[in-house]
Short mmCIF file of C-alpha atoms and ligand atoms in Angstrom, two decimals:
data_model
loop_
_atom_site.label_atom_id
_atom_site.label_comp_id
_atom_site.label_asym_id
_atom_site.label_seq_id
_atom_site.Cartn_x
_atom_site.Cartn_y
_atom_site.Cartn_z
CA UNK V 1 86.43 -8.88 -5.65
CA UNK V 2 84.00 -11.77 -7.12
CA UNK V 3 80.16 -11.63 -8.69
CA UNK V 4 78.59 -14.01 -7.70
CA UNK V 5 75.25 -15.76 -9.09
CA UNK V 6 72.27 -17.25 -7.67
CA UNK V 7 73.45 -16.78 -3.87
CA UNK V 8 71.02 -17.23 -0.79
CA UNK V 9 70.83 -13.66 0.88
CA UNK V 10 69.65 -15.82 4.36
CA UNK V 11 72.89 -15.06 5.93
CA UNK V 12 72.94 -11.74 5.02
CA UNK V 13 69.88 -10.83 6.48
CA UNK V 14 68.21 -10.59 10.00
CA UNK V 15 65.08 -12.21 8.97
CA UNK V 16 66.81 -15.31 7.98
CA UNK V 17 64.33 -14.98 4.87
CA UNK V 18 65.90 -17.34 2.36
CA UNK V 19 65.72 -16.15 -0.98
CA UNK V 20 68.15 -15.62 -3.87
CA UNK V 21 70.08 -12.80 -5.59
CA UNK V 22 70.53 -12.49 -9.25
CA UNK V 23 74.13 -11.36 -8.56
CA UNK V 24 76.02 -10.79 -5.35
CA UNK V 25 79.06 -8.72 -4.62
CA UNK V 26 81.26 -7.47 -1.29
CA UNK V 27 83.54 -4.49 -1.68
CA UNK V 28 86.42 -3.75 1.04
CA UNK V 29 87.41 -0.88 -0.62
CA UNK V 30 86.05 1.88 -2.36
CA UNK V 31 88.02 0.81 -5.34
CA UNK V 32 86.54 -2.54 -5.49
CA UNK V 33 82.25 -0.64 -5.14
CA UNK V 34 83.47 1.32 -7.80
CA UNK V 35 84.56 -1.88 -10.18
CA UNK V 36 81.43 -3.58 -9.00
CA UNK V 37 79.04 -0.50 -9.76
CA UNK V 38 80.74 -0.42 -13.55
CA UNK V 39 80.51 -4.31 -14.04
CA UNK V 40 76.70 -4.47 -13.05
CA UNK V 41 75.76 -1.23 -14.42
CA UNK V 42 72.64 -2.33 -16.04
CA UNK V 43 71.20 -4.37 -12.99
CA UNK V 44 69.05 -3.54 -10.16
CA UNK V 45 70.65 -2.89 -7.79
CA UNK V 46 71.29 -3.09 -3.47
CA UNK V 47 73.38 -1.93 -1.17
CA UNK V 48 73.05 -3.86 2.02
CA UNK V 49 74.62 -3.37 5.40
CA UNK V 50 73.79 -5.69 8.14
CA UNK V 51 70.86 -6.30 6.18
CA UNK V 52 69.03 -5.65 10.00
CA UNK V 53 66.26 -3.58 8.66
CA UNK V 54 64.98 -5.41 5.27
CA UNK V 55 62.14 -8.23 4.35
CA UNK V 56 62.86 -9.76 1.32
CA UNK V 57 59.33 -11.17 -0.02
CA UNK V 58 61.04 -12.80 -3.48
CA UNK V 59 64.22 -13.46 -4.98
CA UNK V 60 66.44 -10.06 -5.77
CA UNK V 61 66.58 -9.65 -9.87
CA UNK V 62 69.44 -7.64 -9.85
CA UNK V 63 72.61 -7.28 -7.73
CA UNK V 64 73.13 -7.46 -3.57
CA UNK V 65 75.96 -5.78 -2.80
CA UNK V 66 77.71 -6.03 0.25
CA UNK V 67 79.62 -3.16 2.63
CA UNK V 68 82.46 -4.58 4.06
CA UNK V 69 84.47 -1.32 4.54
CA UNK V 70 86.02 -1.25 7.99
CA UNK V 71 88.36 0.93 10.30
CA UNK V 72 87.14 3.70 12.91
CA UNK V 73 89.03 6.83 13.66
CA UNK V 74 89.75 9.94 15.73
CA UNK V 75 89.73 12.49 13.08
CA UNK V 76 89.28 15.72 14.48
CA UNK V 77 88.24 17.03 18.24
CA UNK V 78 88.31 20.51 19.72
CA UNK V 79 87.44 21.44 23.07
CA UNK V 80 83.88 20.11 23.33
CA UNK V 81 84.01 17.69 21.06
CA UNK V 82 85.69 14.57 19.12
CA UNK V 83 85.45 13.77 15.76
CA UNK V 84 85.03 10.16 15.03
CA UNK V 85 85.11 8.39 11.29
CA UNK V 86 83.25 5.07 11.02
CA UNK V 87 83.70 2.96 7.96
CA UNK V 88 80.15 1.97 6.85
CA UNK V 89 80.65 -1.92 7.31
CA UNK V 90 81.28 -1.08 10.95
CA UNK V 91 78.86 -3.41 13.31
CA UNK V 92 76.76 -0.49 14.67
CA UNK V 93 77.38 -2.05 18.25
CA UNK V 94 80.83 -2.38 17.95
CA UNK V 95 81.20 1.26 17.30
CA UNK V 96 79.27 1.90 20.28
CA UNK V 97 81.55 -0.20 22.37
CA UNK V 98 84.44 1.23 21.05
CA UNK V 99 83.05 5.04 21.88
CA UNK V 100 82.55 3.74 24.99
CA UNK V 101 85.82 2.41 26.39
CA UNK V 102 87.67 5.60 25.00
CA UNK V 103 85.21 8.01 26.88
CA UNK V 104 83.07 9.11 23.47
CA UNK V 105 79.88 10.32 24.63
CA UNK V 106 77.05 10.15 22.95
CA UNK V 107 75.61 6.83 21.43
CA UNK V 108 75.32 5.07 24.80
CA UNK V 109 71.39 5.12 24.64
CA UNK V 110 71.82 3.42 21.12
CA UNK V 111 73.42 0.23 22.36
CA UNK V 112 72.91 -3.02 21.00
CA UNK V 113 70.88 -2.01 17.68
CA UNK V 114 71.67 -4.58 15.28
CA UNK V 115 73.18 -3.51 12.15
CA UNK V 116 76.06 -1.66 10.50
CA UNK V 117 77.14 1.81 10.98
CA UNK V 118 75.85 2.68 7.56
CA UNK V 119 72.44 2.51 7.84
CA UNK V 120 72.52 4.82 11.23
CA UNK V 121 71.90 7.98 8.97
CA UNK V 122 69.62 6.24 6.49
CA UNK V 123 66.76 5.31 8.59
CA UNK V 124 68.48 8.16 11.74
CA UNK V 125 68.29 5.28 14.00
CA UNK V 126 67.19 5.88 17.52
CA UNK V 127 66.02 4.68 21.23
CA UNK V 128 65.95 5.79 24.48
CA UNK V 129 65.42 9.24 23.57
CA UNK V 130 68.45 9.98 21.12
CA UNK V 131 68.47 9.26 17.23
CA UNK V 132 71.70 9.74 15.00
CA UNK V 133 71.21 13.08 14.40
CA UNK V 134 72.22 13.96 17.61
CA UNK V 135 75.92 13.18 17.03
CA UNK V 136 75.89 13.28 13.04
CA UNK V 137 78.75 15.20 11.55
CA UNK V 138 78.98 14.21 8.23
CA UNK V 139 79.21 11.46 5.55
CA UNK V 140 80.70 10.88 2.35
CA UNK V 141 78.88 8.61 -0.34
CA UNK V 142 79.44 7.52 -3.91
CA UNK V 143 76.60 8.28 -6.29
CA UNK V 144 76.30 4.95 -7.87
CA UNK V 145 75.18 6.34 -11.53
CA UNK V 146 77.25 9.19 -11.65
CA UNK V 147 80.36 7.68 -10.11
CA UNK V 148 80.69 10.24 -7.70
CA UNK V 149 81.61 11.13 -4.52
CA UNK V 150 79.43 13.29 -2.30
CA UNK V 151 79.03 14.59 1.20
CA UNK V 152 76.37 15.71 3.23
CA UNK V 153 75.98 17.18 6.42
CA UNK V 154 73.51 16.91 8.69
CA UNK V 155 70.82 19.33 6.95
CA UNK V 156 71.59 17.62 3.71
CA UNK V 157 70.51 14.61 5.42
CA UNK V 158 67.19 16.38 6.27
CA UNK V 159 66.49 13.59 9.39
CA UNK V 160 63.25 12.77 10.56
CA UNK V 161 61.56 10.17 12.70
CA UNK V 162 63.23 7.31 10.88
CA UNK V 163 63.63 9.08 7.95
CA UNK V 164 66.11 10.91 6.09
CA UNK V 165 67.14 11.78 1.86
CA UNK V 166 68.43 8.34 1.95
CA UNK V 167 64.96 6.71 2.56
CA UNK V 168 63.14 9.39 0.25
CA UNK V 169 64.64 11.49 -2.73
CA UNK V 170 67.92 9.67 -2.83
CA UNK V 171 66.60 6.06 -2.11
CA UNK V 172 68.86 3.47 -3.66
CA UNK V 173 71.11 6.12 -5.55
CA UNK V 174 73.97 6.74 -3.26
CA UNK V 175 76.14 4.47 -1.47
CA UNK V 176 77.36 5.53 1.89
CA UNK V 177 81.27 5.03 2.59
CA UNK V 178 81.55 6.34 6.00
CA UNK V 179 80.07 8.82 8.79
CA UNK V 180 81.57 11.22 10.92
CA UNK V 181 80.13 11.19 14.51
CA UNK V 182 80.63 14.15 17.20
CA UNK V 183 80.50 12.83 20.31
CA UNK V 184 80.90 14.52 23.37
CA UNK V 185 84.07 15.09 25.86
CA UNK V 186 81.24 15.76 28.66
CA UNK V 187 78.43 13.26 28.99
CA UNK V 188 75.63 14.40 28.42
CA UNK V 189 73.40 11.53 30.09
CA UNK V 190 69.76 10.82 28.59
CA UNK V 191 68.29 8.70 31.59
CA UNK V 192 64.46 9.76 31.55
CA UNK V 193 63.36 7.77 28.87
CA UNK V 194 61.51 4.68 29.01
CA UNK V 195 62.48 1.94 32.08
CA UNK V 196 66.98 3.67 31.96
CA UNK V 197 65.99 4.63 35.57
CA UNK V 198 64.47 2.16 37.09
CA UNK V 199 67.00 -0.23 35.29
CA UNK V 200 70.01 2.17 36.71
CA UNK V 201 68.32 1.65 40.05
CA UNK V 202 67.69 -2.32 39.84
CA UNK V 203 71.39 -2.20 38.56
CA UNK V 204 72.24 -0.60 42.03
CA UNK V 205 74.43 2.20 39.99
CA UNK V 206 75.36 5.00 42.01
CA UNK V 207 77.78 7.25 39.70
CA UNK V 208 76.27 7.65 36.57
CA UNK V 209 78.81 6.74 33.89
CA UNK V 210 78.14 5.82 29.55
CA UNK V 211 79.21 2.29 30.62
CA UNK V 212 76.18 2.44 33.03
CA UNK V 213 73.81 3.68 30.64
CA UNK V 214 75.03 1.36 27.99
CA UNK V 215 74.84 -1.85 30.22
CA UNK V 216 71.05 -0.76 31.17
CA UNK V 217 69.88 -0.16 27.65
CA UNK V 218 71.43 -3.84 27.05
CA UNK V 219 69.57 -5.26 30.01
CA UNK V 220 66.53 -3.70 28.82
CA UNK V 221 66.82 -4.36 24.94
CA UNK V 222 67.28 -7.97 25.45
CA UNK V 223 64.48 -8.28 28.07
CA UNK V 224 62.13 -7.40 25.19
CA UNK V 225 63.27 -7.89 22.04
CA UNK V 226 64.61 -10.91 20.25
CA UNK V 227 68.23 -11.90 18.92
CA UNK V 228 68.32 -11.78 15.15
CA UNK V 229 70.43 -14.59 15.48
CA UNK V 230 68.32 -16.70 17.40
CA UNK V 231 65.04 -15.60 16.57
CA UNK V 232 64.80 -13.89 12.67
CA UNK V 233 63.16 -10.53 13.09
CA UNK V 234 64.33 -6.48 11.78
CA UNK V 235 63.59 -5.05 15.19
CA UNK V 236 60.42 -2.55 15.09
CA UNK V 237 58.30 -3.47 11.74
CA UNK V 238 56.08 -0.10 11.69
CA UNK V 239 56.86 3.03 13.27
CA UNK V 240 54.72 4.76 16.05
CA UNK V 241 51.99 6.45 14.33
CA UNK V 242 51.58 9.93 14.68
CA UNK V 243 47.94 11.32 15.04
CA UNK V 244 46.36 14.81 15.06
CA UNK V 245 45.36 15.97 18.63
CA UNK V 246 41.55 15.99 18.24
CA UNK V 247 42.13 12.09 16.69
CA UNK V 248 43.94 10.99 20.05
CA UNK V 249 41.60 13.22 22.32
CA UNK V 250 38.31 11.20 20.72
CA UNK V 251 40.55 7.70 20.57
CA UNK V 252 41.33 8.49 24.34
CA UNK V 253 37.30 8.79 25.14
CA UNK V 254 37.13 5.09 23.74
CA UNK V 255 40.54 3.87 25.29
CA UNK V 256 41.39 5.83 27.82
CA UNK V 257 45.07 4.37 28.26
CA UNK V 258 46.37 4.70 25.07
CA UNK V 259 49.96 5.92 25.40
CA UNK V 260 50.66 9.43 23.85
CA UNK V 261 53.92 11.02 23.69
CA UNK V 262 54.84 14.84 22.45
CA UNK V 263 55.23 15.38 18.57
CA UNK V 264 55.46 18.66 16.88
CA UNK V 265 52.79 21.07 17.17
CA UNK V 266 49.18 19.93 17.16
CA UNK V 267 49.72 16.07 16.93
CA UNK V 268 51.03 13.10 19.37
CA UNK V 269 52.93 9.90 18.36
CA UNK V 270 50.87 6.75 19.84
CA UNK V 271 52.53 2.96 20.48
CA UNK V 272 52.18 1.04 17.51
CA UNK V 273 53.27 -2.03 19.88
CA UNK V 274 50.01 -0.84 22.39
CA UNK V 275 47.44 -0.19 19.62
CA UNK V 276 48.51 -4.37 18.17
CA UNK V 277 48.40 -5.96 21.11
CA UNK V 278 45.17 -4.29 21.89
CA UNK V 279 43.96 -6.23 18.36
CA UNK V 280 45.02 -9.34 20.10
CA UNK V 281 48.16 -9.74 17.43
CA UNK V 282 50.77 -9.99 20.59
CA UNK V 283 52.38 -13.88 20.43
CA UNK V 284 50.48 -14.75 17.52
CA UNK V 285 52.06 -17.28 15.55
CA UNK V 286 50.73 -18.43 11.92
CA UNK V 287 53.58 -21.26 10.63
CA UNK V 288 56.39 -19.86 11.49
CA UNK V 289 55.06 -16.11 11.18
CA UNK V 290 54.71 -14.51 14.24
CA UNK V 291 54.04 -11.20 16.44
CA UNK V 292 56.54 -11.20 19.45
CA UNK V 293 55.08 -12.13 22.78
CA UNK V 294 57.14 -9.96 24.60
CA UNK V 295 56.81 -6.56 22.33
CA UNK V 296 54.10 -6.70 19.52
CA UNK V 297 56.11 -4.31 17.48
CA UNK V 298 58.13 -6.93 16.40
CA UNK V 299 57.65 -9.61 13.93
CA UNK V 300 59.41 -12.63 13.72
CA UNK V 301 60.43 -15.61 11.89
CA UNK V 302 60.43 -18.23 13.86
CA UNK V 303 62.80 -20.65 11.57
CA UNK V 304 61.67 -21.11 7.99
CA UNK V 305 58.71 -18.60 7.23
CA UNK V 306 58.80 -16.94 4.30
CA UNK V 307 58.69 -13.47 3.51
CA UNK V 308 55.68 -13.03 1.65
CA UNK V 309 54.05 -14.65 5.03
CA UNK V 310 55.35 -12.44 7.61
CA UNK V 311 53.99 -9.77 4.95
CA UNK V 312 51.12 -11.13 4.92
CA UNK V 313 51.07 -11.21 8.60
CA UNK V 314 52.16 -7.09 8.68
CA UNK V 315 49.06 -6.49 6.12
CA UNK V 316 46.44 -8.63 8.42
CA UNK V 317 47.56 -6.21 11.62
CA UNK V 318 47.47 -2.95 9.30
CA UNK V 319 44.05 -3.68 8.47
CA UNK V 320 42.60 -4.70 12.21
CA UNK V 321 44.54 -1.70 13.82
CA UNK V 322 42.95 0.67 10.70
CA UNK V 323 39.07 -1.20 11.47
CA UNK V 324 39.90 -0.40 15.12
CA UNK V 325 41.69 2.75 15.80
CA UNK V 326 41.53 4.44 12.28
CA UNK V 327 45.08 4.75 12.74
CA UNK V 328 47.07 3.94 9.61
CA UNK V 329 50.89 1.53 10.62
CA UNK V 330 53.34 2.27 8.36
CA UNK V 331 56.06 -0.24 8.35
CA UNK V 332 59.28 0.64 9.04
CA UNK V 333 61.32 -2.09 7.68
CA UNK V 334 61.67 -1.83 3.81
CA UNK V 335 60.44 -4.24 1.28
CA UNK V 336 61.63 -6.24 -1.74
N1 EPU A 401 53.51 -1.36 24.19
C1 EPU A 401 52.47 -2.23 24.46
N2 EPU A 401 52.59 -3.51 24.02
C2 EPU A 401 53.66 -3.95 23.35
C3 EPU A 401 54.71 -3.06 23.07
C4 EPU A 401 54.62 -1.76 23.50
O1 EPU A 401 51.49 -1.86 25.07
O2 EPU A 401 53.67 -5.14 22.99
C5 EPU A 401 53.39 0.04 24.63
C6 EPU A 401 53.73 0.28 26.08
O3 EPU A 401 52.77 1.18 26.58
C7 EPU A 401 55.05 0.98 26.07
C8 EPU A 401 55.00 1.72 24.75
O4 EPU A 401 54.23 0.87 23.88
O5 EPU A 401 55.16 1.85 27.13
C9 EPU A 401 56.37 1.93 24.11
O6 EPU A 401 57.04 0.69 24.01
P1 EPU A 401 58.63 0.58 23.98
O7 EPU A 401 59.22 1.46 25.04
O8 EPU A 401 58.97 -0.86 23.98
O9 EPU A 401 59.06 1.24 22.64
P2 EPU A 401 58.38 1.27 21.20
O10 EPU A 401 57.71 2.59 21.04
O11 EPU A 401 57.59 0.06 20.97
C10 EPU A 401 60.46 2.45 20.08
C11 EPU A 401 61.35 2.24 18.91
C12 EPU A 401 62.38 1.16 19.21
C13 EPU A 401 63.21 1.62 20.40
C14 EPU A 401 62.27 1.86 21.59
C15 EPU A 401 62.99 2.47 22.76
C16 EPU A 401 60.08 2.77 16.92
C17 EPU A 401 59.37 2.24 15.71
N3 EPU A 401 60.57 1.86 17.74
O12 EPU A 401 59.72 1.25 20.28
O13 EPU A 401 63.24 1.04 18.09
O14 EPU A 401 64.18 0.66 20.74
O15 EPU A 401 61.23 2.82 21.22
O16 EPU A 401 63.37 3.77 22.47
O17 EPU A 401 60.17 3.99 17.09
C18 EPU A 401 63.50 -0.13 16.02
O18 EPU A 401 63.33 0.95 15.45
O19 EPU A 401 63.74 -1.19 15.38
C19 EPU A 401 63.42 -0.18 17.48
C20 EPU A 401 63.52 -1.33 18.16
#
């Protein structure tokens, strides 16, 4: 285990922002987080994963530190379930793959998210109609002040719509070793939202299988959204606003397709990507700032922006949708 000083974080995050850190450190072991976390102890500091869902707007004063733990493992299964233990440094997709060619059901809507196993519960990741908390077991994190090691279950993780204690009361003061998933002997197959039917269909499948799923979330993931390691972006910026019933009733007077979707009782969640491209954002490019062309949700770097410009960008569409709609965006992607 090294410190390092004055590094670039652009490989280390999906943005390809390039910017420095104060102090930089990988762990492979718990051991080596634990030597890290006592040598830096009076630093700032940041745990990244795949660093998939982050724009840095400056240089980090304080320490980036890196998960690196690997391994995945049956643990546990009974009869409707198996148990499986991902190191945090697990490539989220890789773990997916792996669930898939032993017959783990489960995560098959969640293909192809970029990122690391680790952040799954932070931000309870989700698409296609199934978030983490559907097959979170449990997890086990080290408190980084105390020195501790903790684990939470699933209504210690109180999840939300991209939300969970890691984003809120515990932001920044845990960091997460590894998750237990539960994932299912029998499939249970989510196929209703979004295009995974028509895709199934265009893909001529006739027995519906994870592998099937899985390969028509891919087709349809990388019809719309760019590769991080092509074109720099953190996938959805904001999160689909959710709005009061009487707001979306009078919005839907003005604009009568605006998409709507169930929420809890009394409100609807609305397209974020819909209510930006209707502020003509979508493939609008500043330098090399942009809104995606083929999903407005997205922003992008298209080789050497910085990220105090594609903030800039996110504040300029926050204020048109707000003059608009009177719908606040709140971004999704965090901030430093
Ligand atoms: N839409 C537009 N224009 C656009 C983009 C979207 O009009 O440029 C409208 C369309 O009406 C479309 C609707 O928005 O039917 C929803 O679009 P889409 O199915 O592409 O999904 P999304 O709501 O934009 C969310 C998640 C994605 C996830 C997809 C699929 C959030 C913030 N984003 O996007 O998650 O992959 O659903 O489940 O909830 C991420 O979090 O990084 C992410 C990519």
């Amino acid at each position: 285990m090294t410190i390092q000083k004055n590094i670039s974080l652009r490989p280390f995050n999906s943005f390809g922002i390039d910017v420095l850190a104060k102090y930089f450190a990988a762990f492979s072991t718990a051991e080596e987080l634990r030597e890290i976390v006592a040598q830096l102890s009076n630093e700032k500091m940041l745990l990244l994963g795949g660093g998939s869902n982050i724009l840095f707007t400056k240089d980090f004063d304080g320490a980036v530190v890196k998960n690196n733990l690997k391994g995945i493992e049956l643990v546990n299964e009974d009869t409707a379930y198996y148990y499986v233990k991902a190191q945090a440094g697990e490539n989220w997709h890789d773990f997916v793959k792996y669930c898939i060619n032993h017959n783990y059901a489960g995560v098959e809507n969640l293909s192809l998210i970029p990122g690391n196993t680790g952040a799954s519960p932070i931000q309870n990741i989700g698409a296609y109609g199934v978030e983490i908390k559907d097959v979170f077991y449990e997890l086990e994190a080290l408190h980084l002040k105390e020195n501790s090691l903790q684990k939470f279950s699933s209504s210690d993780c109180a999840f939300g719509y991209r939300e969970s204690v890691f984003k809120k009361q515990y932001a920044h003061q845990f960091a997460i070793l590894n998750i237990t998933y539960r994932l299912r002997k029998q499939p249970l197959f989510h196929i209703n939202y979004g295009a995974i039917e028509q895709e199934l269909e265009k893909m001529g499948v006739q027995d519906l299988t994870i592998q099937a799923i899985s390969n028509a979330v891919i087709r349809i993931r990388s019809s719309k959204l760019p590769d991080p390691q092509i074109t720099g972006n953190a996938g959805s910026f904001f999160k689909n606003p959710v709005i009061t019933h009487a707001q979306y009733e009078q919005l839907k007077e003005s604009f009568p397709s605006i998409p709507g979707y169930p929420a809890q009782e009394g409100f609807i969640k609305t397209a974020a990507g819909w209510l930006i491209e209707q502020c003509g954002w979508k493939g609008y490019r500043k330098g090399d700032a942009g809104c995606y062309d083929k999903q407005a949700l997205v922003l992008v770097n298209y080789g050497n922006a910085k990220g105090q410009e594609i903030f800039d960008l996110s504040a300029s569409i926050i204020q048109t949708v707000m003059d608009r709609f009177g719908i606040l965006l709140e971004r999704e992607v965090n901030i430093f």
